[in-house]
Short mmCIF file of C-alpha atoms and ligand atoms in Angstrom, two decimals:
data_model
loop_
_atom_site.label_atom_id
_atom_site.label_comp_id
_atom_site.label_asym_id
_atom_site.label_seq_id
_atom_site.Cartn_x
_atom_site.Cartn_y
_atom_site.Cartn_z
CA UNK F 1387 -2.71 -13.34 -33.88
CA UNK F 1388 -4.81 -16.53 -34.23
CA UNK F 1389 -8.44 -15.95 -35.30
CA UNK F 1390 -10.71 -16.39 -32.30
CA UNK F 1391 -14.37 -17.18 -32.74
CA UNK F 1392 -16.49 -15.43 -30.19
CA UNK F 1393 -18.56 -17.95 -28.23
CA UNK F 1394 -22.33 -17.83 -28.46
CA UNK F 1395 -23.14 -16.47 -25.02
CA UNK F 1396 -26.27 -17.56 -23.19
CA UNK F 1397 -26.97 -15.09 -20.37
CA UNK F 1398 -30.06 -16.87 -18.97
CA UNK F 1399 -30.11 -18.16 -15.45
CA UNK F 1400 -29.86 -21.90 -14.67
CA UNK F 1401 -32.66 -22.94 -12.35
CA UNK F 1402 -33.74 -26.54 -11.74
CA UNK F 1403 -31.78 -27.79 -14.77
CA UNK F 1404 -33.29 -25.26 -17.16
CA UNK F 1405 -31.89 -22.16 -18.72
CA UNK F 1406 -34.53 -19.48 -18.05
CA UNK F 1407 -35.01 -15.74 -18.26
CA UNK F 1408 -35.42 -13.82 -14.95
CA UNK F 1409 -38.99 -13.88 -13.67
CA UNK F 1410 -39.35 -10.15 -14.42
CA UNK F 1411 -37.82 -10.53 -17.82
CA UNK F 1412 -35.22 -7.91 -16.86
CA UNK F 1413 -31.61 -8.22 -18.08
CA UNK F 1414 -28.34 -6.30 -17.66
CA UNK F 1415 -25.80 -5.68 -20.35
CA UNK F 1416 -22.45 -7.53 -20.21
CA UNK F 1417 -19.72 -5.22 -21.58
CA UNK F 1418 -16.19 -6.35 -22.36
CA UNK F 1419 -13.34 -4.32 -20.76
CA UNK F 1420 -11.12 -5.41 -23.66
CA UNK F 1421 -12.68 -2.92 -26.11
CA UNK F 1422 -16.04 -1.75 -24.62
CA UNK F 1423 -18.04 -4.06 -26.87
CA UNK F 1424 -21.42 -5.43 -25.78
CA UNK F 1425 -21.04 -9.18 -25.19
CA UNK F 1426 -24.64 -10.13 -24.40
CA UNK F 1427 -27.66 -9.50 -22.17
CA UNK F 1428 -27.76 -11.39 -18.89
CA UNK F 1429 -30.72 -12.31 -16.74
CA UNK F 1430 -31.10 -9.77 -13.97
CA UNK F 1431 -32.23 -12.10 -11.18
CA UNK F 1432 -34.05 -10.79 -8.14
CA UNK F 1433 -35.77 -12.18 -5.00
CA UNK F 1434 -38.35 -14.18 -7.00
CA UNK F 1435 -35.60 -15.95 -9.02
CA UNK F 1436 -33.65 -16.67 -5.90
CA UNK F 1437 -36.77 -18.13 -4.31
CA UNK F 1438 -37.20 -20.45 -7.28
CA UNK F 1439 -33.51 -21.52 -7.26
CA UNK F 1440 -33.49 -22.17 -3.56
CA UNK F 1441 -36.76 -24.10 -3.82
CA UNK F 1442 -35.24 -26.29 -6.62
CA UNK F 1443 -32.08 -26.76 -4.51
CA UNK F 1444 -34.12 -27.67 -1.42
CA UNK F 1445 -36.23 -30.23 -3.29
CA UNK F 1446 -33.15 -31.79 -4.72
CA UNK F 1447 -31.53 -32.01 -1.28
CA UNK F 1448 -34.64 -33.39 0.39
CA UNK F 1449 -35.22 -36.26 -2.07
CA UNK F 1450 -31.49 -37.11 -1.85
CA UNK F 1451 -31.06 -37.39 -5.59
CA UNK F 1452 -27.43 -36.20 -5.08
CA UNK F 1453 -26.58 -36.47 -1.37
CA UNK F 1454 -27.91 -40.04 -1.38
CA UNK F 1455 -25.68 -41.08 -4.21
CA UNK F 1456 -22.76 -43.28 -3.17
CA UNK F 1457 -19.58 -41.26 -2.76
CA UNK F 1458 -17.87 -43.33 -5.45
CA UNK F 1459 -20.60 -42.37 -7.90
CA UNK F 1460 -20.49 -38.68 -6.89
CA UNK F 1461 -16.70 -38.79 -7.48
CA UNK F 1462 -17.30 -40.10 -10.98
CA UNK F 1463 -19.67 -37.25 -11.80
CA UNK F 1464 -17.41 -34.62 -10.32
CA UNK F 1465 -14.38 -35.91 -12.20
CA UNK F 1466 -16.50 -35.97 -15.40
CA UNK F 1467 -17.35 -32.32 -14.57
CA UNK F 1468 -13.64 -31.55 -14.39
CA UNK F 1469 -13.00 -33.33 -17.68
CA UNK F 1470 -15.74 -31.30 -19.37
CA UNK F 1471 -14.24 -28.06 -18.09
CA UNK F 1472 -10.91 -29.05 -19.73
CA UNK F 1473 -12.69 -30.23 -22.92
CA UNK F 1474 -14.20 -26.75 -23.16
CA UNK F 1475 -11.05 -24.94 -22.05
CA UNK F 1476 -10.66 -22.67 -25.10
CA UNK F 1477 -14.27 -21.48 -25.00
CA UNK F 1478 -14.17 -20.89 -21.21
CA UNK F 1479 -10.83 -19.07 -21.36
CA UNK F 1480 -11.93 -16.88 -24.22
CA UNK F 1481 -15.14 -16.11 -22.40
CA UNK F 1482 -13.29 -15.16 -19.20
CA UNK F 1483 -10.95 -12.87 -21.10
CA UNK F 1484 -13.68 -11.12 -22.95
CA UNK F 1485 -15.78 -10.80 -19.84
CA UNK F 1486 -13.19 -9.50 -17.38
CA UNK F 1487 -10.10 -8.58 -19.41
CA UNK F 1488 -7.37 -10.98 -18.09
CA UNK F 1489 -4.75 -12.20 -20.57
CA UNK F 1490 -6.00 -15.23 -22.55
CA UNK F 1491 -2.83 -17.15 -21.91
CA UNK F 1492 -3.56 -17.02 -18.10
CA UNK F 1493 -7.30 -17.52 -18.47
CA UNK F 1494 -6.49 -20.94 -19.92
CA UNK F 1495 -3.29 -21.96 -18.13
CA UNK F 1496 -4.38 -20.69 -14.67
CA UNK F 1497 -8.15 -20.12 -14.43
CA UNK F 1498 -9.45 -23.04 -16.45
CA UNK F 1499 -6.85 -25.53 -15.26
CA UNK F 1500 -7.20 -24.51 -11.61
CA UNK F 1501 -10.97 -24.73 -11.67
CA UNK F 1502 -10.83 -28.20 -13.30
CA UNK F 1503 -8.18 -29.35 -10.84
CA UNK F 1504 -10.23 -28.11 -7.92
CA UNK F 1505 -13.38 -29.98 -9.14
CA UNK F 1506 -11.37 -33.17 -9.65
CA UNK F 1507 -9.51 -32.91 -6.34
CA UNK F 1508 -12.68 -32.65 -4.23
CA UNK F 1509 -14.40 -35.26 -6.31
CA UNK F 1510 -11.47 -37.62 -5.79
CA UNK F 1511 -11.49 -36.90 -2.05
CA UNK F 1512 -15.09 -37.88 -1.26
CA UNK F 1513 -14.57 -41.62 -1.19
CA UNK F 1514 -11.26 -41.33 0.69
CA UNK F 1515 -12.22 -39.25 3.70
CA UNK F 1516 -13.43 -41.39 6.62
CA UNK F 1517 -15.56 -40.45 9.61
CA UNK F 1518 -14.65 -41.21 13.25
CA UNK F 1519 -15.57 -43.49 16.13
CA UNK F 1520 -14.99 -42.02 19.53
CA UNK F 1521 -12.87 -43.80 22.21
CA UNK F 1522 -15.78 -44.55 24.54
CA UNK F 1523 -16.23 -47.35 27.11
CA UNK F 1524 -17.42 -50.61 25.52
CA UNK F 1525 -20.95 -49.97 26.74
CA UNK F 1526 -21.36 -47.50 23.85
CA UNK F 1527 -20.51 -46.98 20.28
CA UNK F 1528 -20.21 -43.24 19.39
CA UNK F 1529 -20.12 -42.34 15.70
CA UNK F 1530 -18.88 -38.91 14.64
CA UNK F 1531 -20.12 -38.41 11.13
CA UNK F 1532 -20.20 -35.62 8.56
CA UNK F 1533 -23.43 -34.73 6.78
CA UNK F 1534 -24.00 -32.15 4.07
CA UNK F 1535 -25.47 -28.93 5.54
CA UNK F 1536 -28.23 -28.80 2.86
CA UNK F 1537 -28.63 -25.78 0.58
CA UNK F 1538 -25.44 -23.72 0.13
CA UNK F 1539 -25.65 -20.19 -1.30
CA UNK F 1540 -22.42 -19.06 -2.99
CA UNK F 1541 -21.57 -15.45 -3.88
CA UNK F 1542 -18.35 -14.74 -5.73
CA UNK F 1543 -16.40 -11.74 -7.13
CA UNK F 1544 -15.10 -11.09 -10.68
CA UNK F 1545 -11.31 -11.32 -10.35
CA UNK F 1546 -11.04 -15.15 -10.83
CA UNK F 1547 -14.64 -15.95 -11.65
CA UNK F 1548 -14.19 -19.68 -12.29
CA UNK F 1549 -11.57 -20.35 -9.66
CA UNK F 1550 -13.46 -18.51 -6.90
CA UNK F 1551 -16.64 -20.39 -7.85
CA UNK F 1552 -14.78 -23.74 -8.00
CA UNK F 1553 -13.18 -23.26 -4.57
CA UNK F 1554 -16.69 -23.24 -3.11
CA UNK F 1555 -18.89 -25.36 -5.35
CA UNK F 1556 -16.39 -28.22 -5.57
CA UNK F 1557 -16.24 -29.09 -1.84
CA UNK F 1558 -19.95 -28.10 -1.36
CA UNK F 1559 -21.12 -30.37 -4.17
CA UNK F 1560 -18.69 -33.18 -3.42
CA UNK F 1561 -19.98 -33.27 0.09
CA UNK F 1562 -23.55 -33.79 -1.21
CA UNK F 1563 -25.05 -30.29 -0.84
CA UNK F 1564 -27.26 -28.46 -3.35
CA UNK F 1565 -25.84 -25.12 -4.44
CA UNK F 1566 -27.21 -21.76 -5.60
CA UNK F 1567 -24.39 -19.74 -7.18
CA UNK F 1568 -24.57 -15.96 -7.68
CA UNK F 1569 -21.69 -14.82 -9.80
CA UNK F 1570 -20.51 -11.21 -9.98
CA UNK F 1571 -22.56 -8.94 -12.29
CA UNK F 1572 -19.19 -7.91 -13.77
CA UNK F 1573 -18.29 -11.47 -14.95
CA UNK F 1574 -21.26 -13.84 -15.03
CA UNK F 1575 -20.69 -15.72 -18.19
CA UNK F 1576 -18.32 -18.60 -17.24
CA UNK F 1577 -20.39 -19.38 -14.14
CA UNK F 1578 -23.40 -20.02 -16.34
CA UNK F 1579 -21.29 -22.33 -18.58
CA UNK F 1580 -20.10 -24.21 -15.48
CA UNK F 1581 -23.74 -24.79 -14.73
CA UNK F 1582 -24.35 -26.30 -18.20
CA UNK F 1583 -21.20 -28.55 -17.83
CA UNK F 1584 -22.33 -29.73 -14.39
CA UNK F 1585 -25.59 -30.89 -15.85
CA UNK F 1586 -23.84 -32.57 -18.81
CA UNK F 1587 -21.53 -34.33 -16.32
CA UNK F 1588 -24.56 -35.83 -14.52
CA UNK F 1589 -25.08 -33.59 -11.58
CA UNK F 1590 -28.92 -33.91 -11.29
CA UNK F 1591 -31.17 -30.99 -12.17
CA UNK F 1592 -31.80 -28.62 -9.23
CA UNK F 1593 -28.56 -29.58 -7.40
CA UNK F 1594 -26.48 -26.73 -8.98
CA UNK F 1595 -28.29 -23.49 -9.91
CA UNK F 1596 -26.71 -20.27 -11.23
CA UNK F 1597 -28.48 -16.94 -10.73
CA UNK F 1598 -26.73 -13.89 -12.16
CA UNK F 1599 -27.65 -10.42 -10.89
CA UNK F 1600 -26.61 -7.48 -8.83
CA UNK F 1601 -25.46 -7.78 -5.27
CA UNK F 1602 -28.28 -6.04 -3.46
CA UNK F 1603 -30.93 -7.49 -5.83
CA UNK F 1604 -29.81 -11.16 -6.07
CA UNK F 1605 -26.99 -11.55 -3.50
CA UNK F 1606 -28.88 -10.12 -0.51
CA UNK F 1607 -32.01 -12.31 -1.01
CA UNK F 1608 -29.78 -15.30 -1.18
CA UNK F 1609 -27.82 -14.33 2.08
CA UNK F 1610 -31.16 -13.51 3.79
CA UNK F 1611 -33.04 -16.58 2.61
CA UNK F 1612 -34.40 -18.68 5.44
CA UNK F 1613 -34.19 -21.89 3.51
CA UNK F 1614 -30.46 -21.50 2.79
CA UNK F 1615 -28.36 -23.32 5.34
CA UNK F 1616 -24.95 -21.84 4.53
CA UNK F 1617 -23.68 -18.79 2.67
CA UNK F 1618 -20.17 -18.90 1.29
CA UNK F 1619 -18.98 -15.49 0.16
CA UNK F 1620 -15.84 -14.14 -1.49
CA UNK F 1621 -15.58 -10.36 -2.10
CA UNK F 1622 -14.87 -7.12 -0.34
CA UNK F 1623 -14.66 -6.81 3.41
CA UNK F 1624 -17.45 -4.17 3.35
CA UNK F 1625 -19.92 -6.54 1.76
CA UNK F 1626 -18.56 -9.51 3.77
CA UNK F 1627 -19.62 -7.67 6.98
CA UNK F 1628 -23.11 -7.33 5.60
CA UNK F 1629 -23.17 -11.04 4.74
CA UNK F 1630 -22.57 -11.94 8.46
CA UNK F 1631 -25.38 -9.52 9.48
CA UNK F 1632 -27.77 -10.99 6.95
CA UNK F 1633 -26.93 -14.54 8.11
CA UNK F 1634 -27.59 -13.51 11.71
CA UNK F 1635 -30.84 -11.56 11.06
CA UNK F 1636 -32.36 -14.40 9.03
CA UNK F 1637 -31.87 -17.97 10.12
CA UNK F 1638 -28.36 -18.00 11.57
CA UNK F 1639 -27.10 -19.80 8.50
CA UNK F 1640 -23.37 -20.61 8.55
CA UNK F 1641 -21.53 -17.71 6.97
CA UNK F 1642 -18.01 -18.08 5.50
CA UNK F 1643 -16.24 -15.09 4.08
CA UNK F 1644 -12.99 -14.74 2.01
CA UNK F 1645 -12.42 -11.00 1.94
CA UNK F 1646 -9.86 -8.28 1.07
CA UNK F 1647 -6.15 -7.98 1.75
CA UNK F 1648 -3.26 -5.53 1.89
CA UNK F 1649 -0.51 -8.02 2.09
CA UNK F 1650 3.04 -7.09 3.20
CA UNK F 1651 6.01 -8.51 1.44
CA UNK F 1652 9.23 -8.10 3.47
CA UNK F 1653 12.63 -8.27 1.78
CA UNK F 1654 15.62 -8.39 4.06
CA UNK F 1655 19.07 -7.45 2.91
CA UNK F 1656 20.21 -11.08 3.36
CA UNK F 1657 17.55 -12.24 0.88
CA UNK F 1658 18.97 -15.40 -0.81
CA UNK F 1659 18.23 -14.37 -4.40
CA UNK F 1660 17.56 -10.73 -5.18
CA UNK F 1661 16.52 -11.29 -8.75
CA UNK F 1662 13.94 -13.89 -7.70
CA UNK F 1663 12.67 -11.54 -4.96
CA UNK F 1664 12.30 -8.73 -7.45
CA UNK F 1665 10.54 -10.94 -10.09
CA UNK F 1666 8.15 -12.30 -7.42
CA UNK F 1667 7.39 -8.86 -6.01
CA UNK F 1668 6.63 -7.33 -9.41
CA UNK F 1669 5.03 -10.43 -10.95
CA UNK F 1670 2.64 -10.99 -8.06
CA UNK F 1671 1.44 -7.41 -7.79
CA UNK F 1672 0.79 -7.03 -11.48
CA UNK F 1673 -0.61 -10.44 -12.13
CA UNK F 1674 -4.28 -10.24 -13.07
CA UNK F 1675 -3.70 -6.45 -13.40
CA UNK F 1676 -3.35 -6.27 -9.60
CA UNK F 1677 -6.83 -7.59 -9.02
CA UNK F 1678 -5.81 -10.35 -6.65
CA UNK F 1679 -6.87 -10.45 -3.00
CA UNK F 1680 -3.43 -11.79 -1.98
CA UNK F 1681 -1.44 -9.29 -4.12
CA UNK F 1682 1.64 -8.18 -2.16
CA UNK F 1683 0.74 -4.48 -2.48
CA UNK F 1684 2.90 -3.24 0.39
CA UNK F 1685 6.57 -3.95 -0.37
CA UNK F 1686 8.92 -3.51 2.59
CA UNK F 1687 12.57 -3.42 1.46
CA UNK F 1688 15.48 -3.16 3.84
CA UNK F 1689 17.00 0.31 3.35
CA UNK F 1690 20.46 -0.93 2.47
CA UNK F 1691 19.25 -2.77 -0.65
CA UNK F 1692 16.36 -0.62 -1.63
CA UNK F 1693 18.01 1.30 -4.49
CA UNK F 1694 19.40 -1.94 -6.00
CA UNK F 1695 16.00 -3.58 -5.65
CA UNK F 1696 14.13 -0.70 -7.25
CA UNK F 1697 16.52 -0.47 -10.18
CA UNK F 1698 15.90 -4.16 -10.97
CA UNK F 1699 12.20 -3.78 -10.42
CA UNK F 1700 11.84 -0.79 -12.80
CA UNK F 1701 13.90 -2.66 -15.39
CA UNK F 1702 11.16 -5.38 -15.48
CA UNK F 1703 8.27 -2.91 -15.98
CA UNK F 1704 8.28 -2.73 -19.73
CA UNK F 1705 7.14 -6.42 -19.73
CA UNK F 1706 4.04 -5.23 -17.85
CA UNK F 1707 2.93 -2.68 -20.42
CA UNK F 1708 -0.78 -3.35 -20.89
CA UNK F 1709 -1.73 -4.85 -24.17
CA UNK F 1710 -4.69 -6.53 -25.88
CA UNK F 1711 -5.35 -9.58 -23.59
CA UNK F 1712 -6.38 -11.68 -26.57
CA UNK F 1713 -2.74 -11.54 -27.91
CA UNK F 1714 -1.03 -14.81 -26.92
CA UNK F 1715 2.03 -13.19 -25.35
CA UNK F 1716 0.22 -10.48 -23.39
CA UNK F 1717 0.83 -10.68 -19.62
CA UNK F 1718 -1.01 -7.50 -18.54
CA UNK F 1719 -4.48 -6.97 -19.88
CA UNK F 1720 -7.52 -4.87 -18.96
CA UNK F 1721 -9.09 -4.02 -15.62
CA UNK F 1722 -12.57 -5.42 -15.14
CA UNK F 1723 -14.61 -2.25 -16.01
CA UNK F 1724 -14.53 1.53 -16.01
CA UNK F 1725 -15.73 1.77 -12.38
CA UNK F 1726 -12.80 -0.24 -11.20
CA UNK F 1727 -10.39 1.58 -13.51
CA UNK F 1728 -11.53 4.98 -12.24
CA UNK F 1729 -11.22 3.72 -8.62
CA UNK F 1730 -7.60 2.69 -9.28
CA UNK F 1731 -6.84 6.00 -10.92
CA UNK F 1732 -8.38 7.80 -7.95
CA UNK F 1733 -6.05 5.91 -5.58
CA UNK F 1734 -3.10 6.89 -7.72
CA UNK F 1735 -4.02 10.60 -7.46
CA UNK F 1736 -4.44 10.13 -3.65
CA UNK F 1737 -0.97 8.54 -3.47
CA UNK F 1738 0.54 11.59 -5.25
CA UNK F 1739 -1.36 14.07 -3.11
CA UNK F 1740 -0.28 12.34 0.12
CA UNK F 1741 3.35 12.75 -0.89
CA UNK F 1742 4.31 9.30 -2.23
CA UNK F 1743 6.85 9.47 -5.08
CA UNK F 1744 5.51 8.15 -8.34
CA UNK F 1745 8.37 6.14 -9.92
CA UNK F 1746 6.48 4.55 -12.86
CA UNK F 1747 3.12 4.39 -14.54
CA UNK F 1748 0.18 6.21 -12.99
CA UNK F 1749 -1.88 6.73 -16.14
CA UNK F 1750 -4.78 5.20 -18.04
CA UNK F 1751 -3.53 3.84 -21.34
CA UNK F 1752 -4.79 2.32 -24.64
CA UNK F 1753 -7.75 4.75 -24.47
CA UNK F 1754 -8.22 4.41 -28.28
CA UNK F 1755 -9.34 0.80 -27.80
CA UNK F 1756 -12.40 1.73 -25.72
CA UNK F 1757 -11.16 -0.70 -23.05
CA UNK F 1758 -10.00 -0.31 -19.39
CA UNK F 1759 -6.24 -0.20 -19.17
CA UNK F 1760 -3.99 1.27 -16.46
CA UNK F 1761 -0.18 1.26 -16.50
CA UNK F 1762 1.81 -0.78 -14.04
CA UNK F 1763 2.39 1.80 -11.29
CA UNK F 1764 5.10 2.00 -8.62
CA UNK F 1765 5.19 4.46 -5.71
CA UNK F 1766 8.31 4.91 -3.59
CA UNK F 1767 8.54 6.77 -0.30
CA UNK F 1768 5.27 5.34 0.94
CA UNK F 1769 4.40 5.52 4.64
CA UNK F 1770 2.29 2.87 6.28
CA UNK F 1771 -0.27 5.47 7.31
CA UNK F 1772 -0.94 6.73 3.75
CA UNK F 1773 -4.22 5.78 2.17
CA UNK F 1774 -2.49 3.76 -0.58
CA UNK F 1775 -0.75 1.61 2.07
CA UNK F 1776 -3.96 1.14 4.14
CA UNK F 1777 -6.72 0.57 1.71
CA UNK F 1778 -7.08 -2.23 -0.81
CA UNK F 1779 -6.64 -0.67 -4.24
CA UNK F 1780 -7.22 -3.89 -6.20
CA UNK F 1781 -5.24 -2.67 -9.22
CA UNK F 1782 -1.70 -2.54 -10.63
CA UNK F 1783 -0.25 -0.27 -7.94
CA UNK F 1784 2.85 -1.21 -5.86
CA UNK F 1785 3.70 0.77 -2.74
CA UNK F 1786 7.30 0.61 -1.69
CA UNK F 1787 8.29 1.27 1.98
CA UNK F 1788 11.76 0.90 3.47
CA UNK F 1789 12.81 -0.33 6.91
CA UNK F 1790 15.93 -1.03 8.95
CA UNK F 1791 14.62 -2.83 12.07
CA UNK F 1792 13.06 -6.28 12.13
CA UNK F 1793 10.68 -5.69 15.08
CA UNK F 1794 9.53 -2.41 13.51
CA UNK F 1795 8.86 -3.88 10.07
CA UNK F 1796 6.78 -6.72 11.62
CA UNK F 1797 4.85 -4.20 13.64
CA UNK F 1798 4.09 -2.19 10.46
CA UNK F 1799 3.31 -5.27 8.42
CA UNK F 1800 0.67 -6.24 11.01
CA UNK F 1801 -0.68 -2.75 11.27
CA UNK F 1802 -3.63 -3.33 8.96
CA UNK F 1803 -7.20 -4.45 9.28
CA UNK F 1804 -6.31 -7.35 6.91
CA UNK F 1805 -4.48 -10.56 7.48
CA UNK F 1806 -4.66 -12.58 4.26
CA UNK F 1807 -1.11 -13.21 3.20
CA UNK F 1808 2.53 -12.01 3.76
CA UNK F 1809 5.95 -12.61 2.31
CA UNK F 1810 9.41 -12.86 3.91
CA UNK F 1811 12.73 -13.03 2.10
CA UNK F 1812 15.87 -13.93 4.10
CA UNK F 1813 18.66 -16.48 4.27
CA UNK F 1814 18.44 -16.60 8.00
CA UNK F 1815 16.41 -19.54 9.12
CA UNK F 1816 15.75 -18.11 12.55
CA UNK F 1817 14.61 -14.81 11.06
CA UNK F 1818 12.34 -16.58 8.57
CA UNK F 1819 10.68 -18.74 11.26
CA UNK F 1820 10.49 -15.89 13.78
CA UNK F 1821 9.04 -13.37 11.40
CA UNK F 1822 6.62 -15.87 9.80
CA UNK F 1823 5.35 -16.74 13.25
CA UNK F 1824 4.88 -13.08 14.14
CA UNK F 1825 3.01 -12.15 10.99
CA UNK F 1826 -0.79 -12.25 11.45
CA UNK F 1827 -1.79 -13.75 8.16
CA UNK F 1828 -3.44 -16.94 6.81
CA UNK F 1829 -0.52 -17.69 4.56
CA UNK F 1830 3.13 -16.62 4.93
CA UNK F 1831 5.35 -17.14 1.87
CA UNK F 1832 9.06 -17.62 2.56
CA UNK F 1833 11.57 -16.93 -0.21
CA UNK F 1834 8.81 -17.06 -2.82
CA UNK F 1835 5.42 -15.37 -3.24
CA UNK F 1836 2.19 -16.84 -4.52
CA UNK F 1837 3.28 -20.49 -5.00
CA UNK F 1838 0.17 -22.41 -4.27
CA UNK F 1839 -1.64 -25.70 -4.35
CA UNK F 1840 -5.18 -27.03 -3.85
CA UNK F 1841 -3.83 -29.07 -0.85
CA UNK F 1842 -3.35 -26.06 1.44
CA UNK F 1843 -6.00 -23.80 3.05
CA UNK F 1844 -6.56 -20.33 1.72
CA UNK F 1845 -8.13 -17.59 3.85
CA UNK F 1846 -7.37 -14.76 6.23
CA UNK F 1847 -6.97 -13.56 9.76
CA UNK F 1848 -8.77 -10.45 11.03
CA UNK F 1849 -10.94 -8.61 8.49
CA UNK F 1850 -9.73 -10.80 5.64
CA UNK F 1851 -12.53 -13.13 6.54
CA UNK F 1852 -13.79 -16.18 8.34
CA UNK F 1853 -13.09 -19.78 7.27
CA UNK F 1854 -10.76 -21.34 4.69
CA UNK F 1855 -11.15 -22.39 1.07
CA UNK F 1856 -9.12 -25.20 -0.45
CA UNK F 1857 -7.66 -28.35 1.18
CA UNK F 1858 -9.67 -30.90 3.14
CA UNK F 1859 -10.43 -28.14 5.70
CA UNK F 1860 -12.92 -26.70 3.23
CA UNK F 1861 -15.24 -29.72 3.85
CA UNK F 1862 -15.73 -28.39 7.43
CA UNK F 1863 -17.61 -25.45 5.97
CA UNK F 1864 -20.10 -27.51 4.08
CA UNK F 1865 -20.72 -30.34 6.43
CA UNK F 1866 -22.47 -30.63 9.80
CA UNK F 1867 -20.73 -32.72 12.49
CA UNK F 1868 -23.11 -35.30 14.05
CA UNK F 1869 -22.64 -37.57 17.00
CA UNK F 1870 -24.64 -40.81 17.14
CA UNK F 1871 -24.34 -42.39 20.58
CA UNK F 1872 -25.46 -46.04 20.60
CA UNK F 1873 -25.92 -47.79 23.94
CA UNK F 1874 -24.60 -51.32 24.05
CA UNK F 1875 -26.50 -53.07 26.88
CA UNK F 1876 -24.92 -56.45 27.14
CA UNK F 1877 -21.21 -56.50 26.39
CA UNK F 1878 -20.10 -60.11 26.09
P1 LIG V 2111 -17.81 -7.12 -3.90
O1 LIG V 2111 -17.83 -7.33 -2.39
O2 LIG V 2111 -18.18 -5.78 -4.42
O3 LIG V 2111 -18.72 -8.18 -4.59
C1 LIG V 2111 -18.57 -9.53 -4.43
C2 LIG V 2111 -19.93 -10.26 -4.70
O4 LIG V 2111 -20.85 -9.80 -3.73
C3 LIG V 2111 -20.45 -9.92 -6.07
O5 LIG V 2111 -21.13 -11.09 -6.58
C4 LIG V 2111 -21.53 -8.89 -5.75
O6 LIG V 2111 -22.58 -8.84 -6.65
C5 LIG V 2111 -22.04 -9.36 -4.41
N1 LIG V 2111 -22.61 -8.29 -3.56
C6 LIG V 2111 -22.33 -6.96 -3.66
N2 LIG V 2111 -23.12 -6.33 -2.74
C7 LIG V 2111 -23.88 -7.29 -2.14
C8 LIG V 2111 -24.92 -7.23 -1.10
N3 LIG V 2111 -25.27 -6.11 -0.53
N4 LIG V 2111 -25.45 -8.40 -0.66
C9 LIG V 2111 -25.05 -9.59 -1.24
N5 LIG V 2111 -24.13 -9.64 -2.24
C10 LIG V 2111 -23.55 -8.51 -2.60
O7 LIG V 2111 -16.33 -7.57 -4.33
P2 LIG V 2111 -15.78 -7.53 -5.79
O8 LIG V 2111 -15.44 -6.12 -6.15
O9 LIG V 2111 -16.56 -8.31 -6.69
O10 LIG V 2111 -14.36 -8.32 -5.55
C11 LIG V 2111 -13.22 -7.74 -5.09
C12 LIG V 2111 -13.00 -8.12 -3.64
O11 LIG V 2111 -12.98 -9.55 -3.48
C13 LIG V 2111 -11.67 -7.61 -3.09
O12 LIG V 2111 -11.90 -7.00 -1.84
C14 LIG V 2111 -10.86 -8.86 -3.01
O13 LIG V 2111 -9.80 -8.78 -2.04
C15 LIG V 2111 -11.86 -9.84 -2.62
N6 LIG V 2111 -11.45 -11.20 -2.87
C16 LIG V 2111 -11.08 -12.00 -1.83
C17 LIG V 2111 -10.55 -13.33 -2.06
C18 LIG V 2111 -10.15 -14.18 -0.87
O14 LIG V 2111 -10.05 -15.40 -1.09
N7 LIG V 2111 -9.96 -13.66 0.29
C19 LIG V 2111 -10.46 -13.78 -3.34
C20 LIG V 2111 -10.91 -12.98 -4.39
C21 LIG V 2111 -11.36 -11.69 -4.20
#
């Protein structure tokens, strides 16, 4: 294994262009799930820190130091920001792995690269998106323009800390807003480094602030703040509901929520390539140790091919044996912390007690490391009404259900409070289109799962949230739509 030098972490908040301790001086301890080691102390921000960050963001917005910059210039700064993320890729990837346990190879190849690509893409877009002129009579000129909303609060989870932050800060900043980002208390370190790199790239002080802290202590004051114009949240459905309440009970700020999922993946017997379907089903549920909102955690396999499918799936499992995420060839690392690990283990016990058949895994592993590792786990004989098929486990647990009727499997797939993503595998074009149309989900994957691009929207139906990240649609969340109606008195 190559020798990795641990980065020098700075856990202080970033407010108005300065790294500062929390106003109270309080900190919380950042512990690595890789081996239980203490990484650093991090500023434990509370309402007073949020007030300071929002005031800095407001002042920056009002004097137009960023929103007043020509789009072509903002583009340059945003693309420099993306370049700096790539220039610091090794440090950022190592920090992400140490902080939340994902394999280092993916932290770099996926997390760092996607975050940089997202910053670049929105930066590139700002001087290419035009506003509109309405088709009025020639006695008027009606301009429909987009303006930044003002101060955007961003609250993100820990599963893809840089990517989740980038999906929100990139369009919000590119559109000219000021941003106050609260990262998850479980993985705050790369967000703080993004703040440093934004400053280095030329984003003016006060425009991008990062305030680490616990949800109720730092997240709530941000969502409740009357000088925040928009709150963009990614996290659980339970907290997402509170975000909408806080937005409503404060200043009716725009609230956008990207929430949980329990995505169905339906494999029909006429699936065009069984090996590919198996690899995608297994690879997508165990990627990021199962801690992905869009993980296909409910696998519906047509009864006639279920045995063959499971035999192939179980043959792949040794590859997903958890290992030290710092090793270059590890593909399954640690869960984010002991709370999450114990939660996953609790669901596994629930699955067993409700009568699902444990085919593989089911145990904590690598306990001698002091880290948080759970085996890749597969349950067969799952019913859609079992807890493990209804609730988001957010861990490496695959529930397998079988079906023999298309209408019935679509009904069961949709029988969930969530509607984030879904998968369909079939060679029949009619079936693919018909089932894709019937599935209530923000994204339907056909004959693949989890292929993705910044150009397409990401978000959910039902209790998977409100609004879409990614693509040009994300600009809608961070801009106000204004009509300017100009009377023309004397047409020639
Ligand atoms: P979480 O809801 O517990 O926390 C998310 C963020 O909200 C954290 O920063 C946390 O500190 C903050 N928070 C917690 N309580 C708060 C409160 N009362 N007020 C304000 N902020 C508060 O979620 P998590 O465990 O960090 O992340 C996992 C969840 O995120 C899963 O449900 C997953 O599906 C979801 N997720 C969704 C998407 C998507 O795009 N739909 C993407 C990634 C993760």
